[in-house]
């Protein structure tokens, strides 16, 4: 007698039922979520701009990605509670600097509220007066295409007008610390 195939709706006994998985996610706390995200290594950027009044602003971001090749678009996420958030949402242009291990301390400064962030780095300026790190692994100059709400962050979508690479290797952020390329994670 032929055997019947198992129904596609029956879960193997080792897998939890869907309802219990939903319950687990509903109980997820922010510390567990942050811990899970820390297991994903990401690049580190310092994003800079100049306000309409000429004041320099910047922040550190590890939520950065290419969005489109045609047209050339990138995205970077900024905490809505950051002091510089209103400036970036109103900015015409911004620059994404992909940092190297030499910029690790600077990236910490740019992640800190209230710091005079530009007092610590060797910044140069483009022809429009926007600050950039000349020794960054890469510098990407953007025009703000759109600012999209995303929970407690805003997603800045930038149309890339210029991209150049430097000679340094980028650094990654992993489990709450900097990790150099080629270095083993603990």
mmCIF file of N, CA, C and O in Angstrom, residues 21 60 63 81 87 95 113 120 130 146 168 171:
data_model
loop_
_atom_site.group_PDB
_atom_site.id
_atom_site.type_symbol
_atom_site.label_atom_id
_atom_site.label_comp_id
_atom_site.label_asym_id
_atom_site.label_seq_id
_atom_site.Cartn_x
_atom_site.Cartn_y
_atom_site.Cartn_z
ATOM 1 N N UNK A 21 5.413 30.984 18.135
ATOM 2 C CA UNK A 21 6.466 31.854 17.603
ATOM 3 C C UNK A 21 6.021 33.310 17.663
ATOM 4 O O UNK A 21 6.794 34.189 18.036
ATOM 5 N N UNK A 60 27.443 59.664 13.511
ATOM 6 C CA UNK A 60 27.980 58.359 13.137
ATOM 7 C C UNK A 60 26.803 57.446 12.810
ATOM 8 O O UNK A 60 25.806 57.433 13.526
ATOM 9 N N UNK A 63 24.013 52.176 9.927
ATOM 10 C CA UNK A 63 22.903 51.808 9.040
ATOM 11 C C UNK A 63 23.037 52.614 7.757
ATOM 12 O O UNK A 63 22.480 53.699 7.611
ATOM 13 N N UNK A 81 15.897 61.499 17.445
ATOM 14 C CA UNK A 81 16.217 62.244 18.655
ATOM 15 C C UNK A 81 17.578 62.922 18.622
ATOM 16 O O UNK A 81 17.935 63.644 19.553
ATOM 17 N N UNK A 87 18.391 69.395 11.071
ATOM 18 C CA UNK A 87 19.309 69.980 10.083
ATOM 19 C C UNK A 87 19.465 69.054 8.885
ATOM 20 O O UNK A 87 19.394 69.490 7.735
ATOM 21 N N UNK A 95 27.387 64.459 3.132
ATOM 22 C CA UNK A 95 28.518 63.638 2.716
ATOM 23 C C UNK A 95 28.615 62.432 3.638
ATOM 24 O O UNK A 95 28.524 62.567 4.861
ATOM 25 N N UNK A 113 26.150 62.875 21.896
ATOM 26 C CA UNK A 113 25.408 64.148 21.905
ATOM 27 C C UNK A 113 26.234 65.233 22.578
ATOM 28 O O UNK A 113 26.945 64.973 23.548
ATOM 29 N N UNK A 120 37.867 67.499 16.565
ATOM 30 C CA UNK A 120 38.739 66.338 16.715
ATOM 31 C C UNK A 120 39.280 65.779 15.406
ATOM 32 O O UNK A 120 40.237 65.020 15.429
ATOM 33 N N UNK A 130 31.095 71.865 2.521
ATOM 34 C CA UNK A 130 30.680 70.709 3.316
ATOM 35 C C UNK A 130 31.916 69.939 3.774
ATOM 36 O O UNK A 130 32.833 69.687 2.986
ATOM 37 N N UNK A 146 15.280 62.430 -0.437
ATOM 38 C CA UNK A 146 14.067 62.238 0.343
ATOM 39 C C UNK A 146 14.450 61.878 1.780
ATOM 40 O O UNK A 146 15.465 61.228 2.010
ATOM 41 N N UNK A 168 42.769 53.664 2.469
ATOM 42 C CA UNK A 168 42.574 52.949 3.726
ATOM 43 C C UNK A 168 41.496 51.895 3.653
ATOM 44 O O UNK A 168 40.583 51.972 2.831
ATOM 45 N N UNK A 171 36.570 50.090 8.552
ATOM 46 C CA UNK A 171 36.427 49.394 9.825
ATOM 47 C C UNK A 171 34.965 48.956 9.949
ATOM 48 O O UNK A 171 34.085 49.559 9.333
#
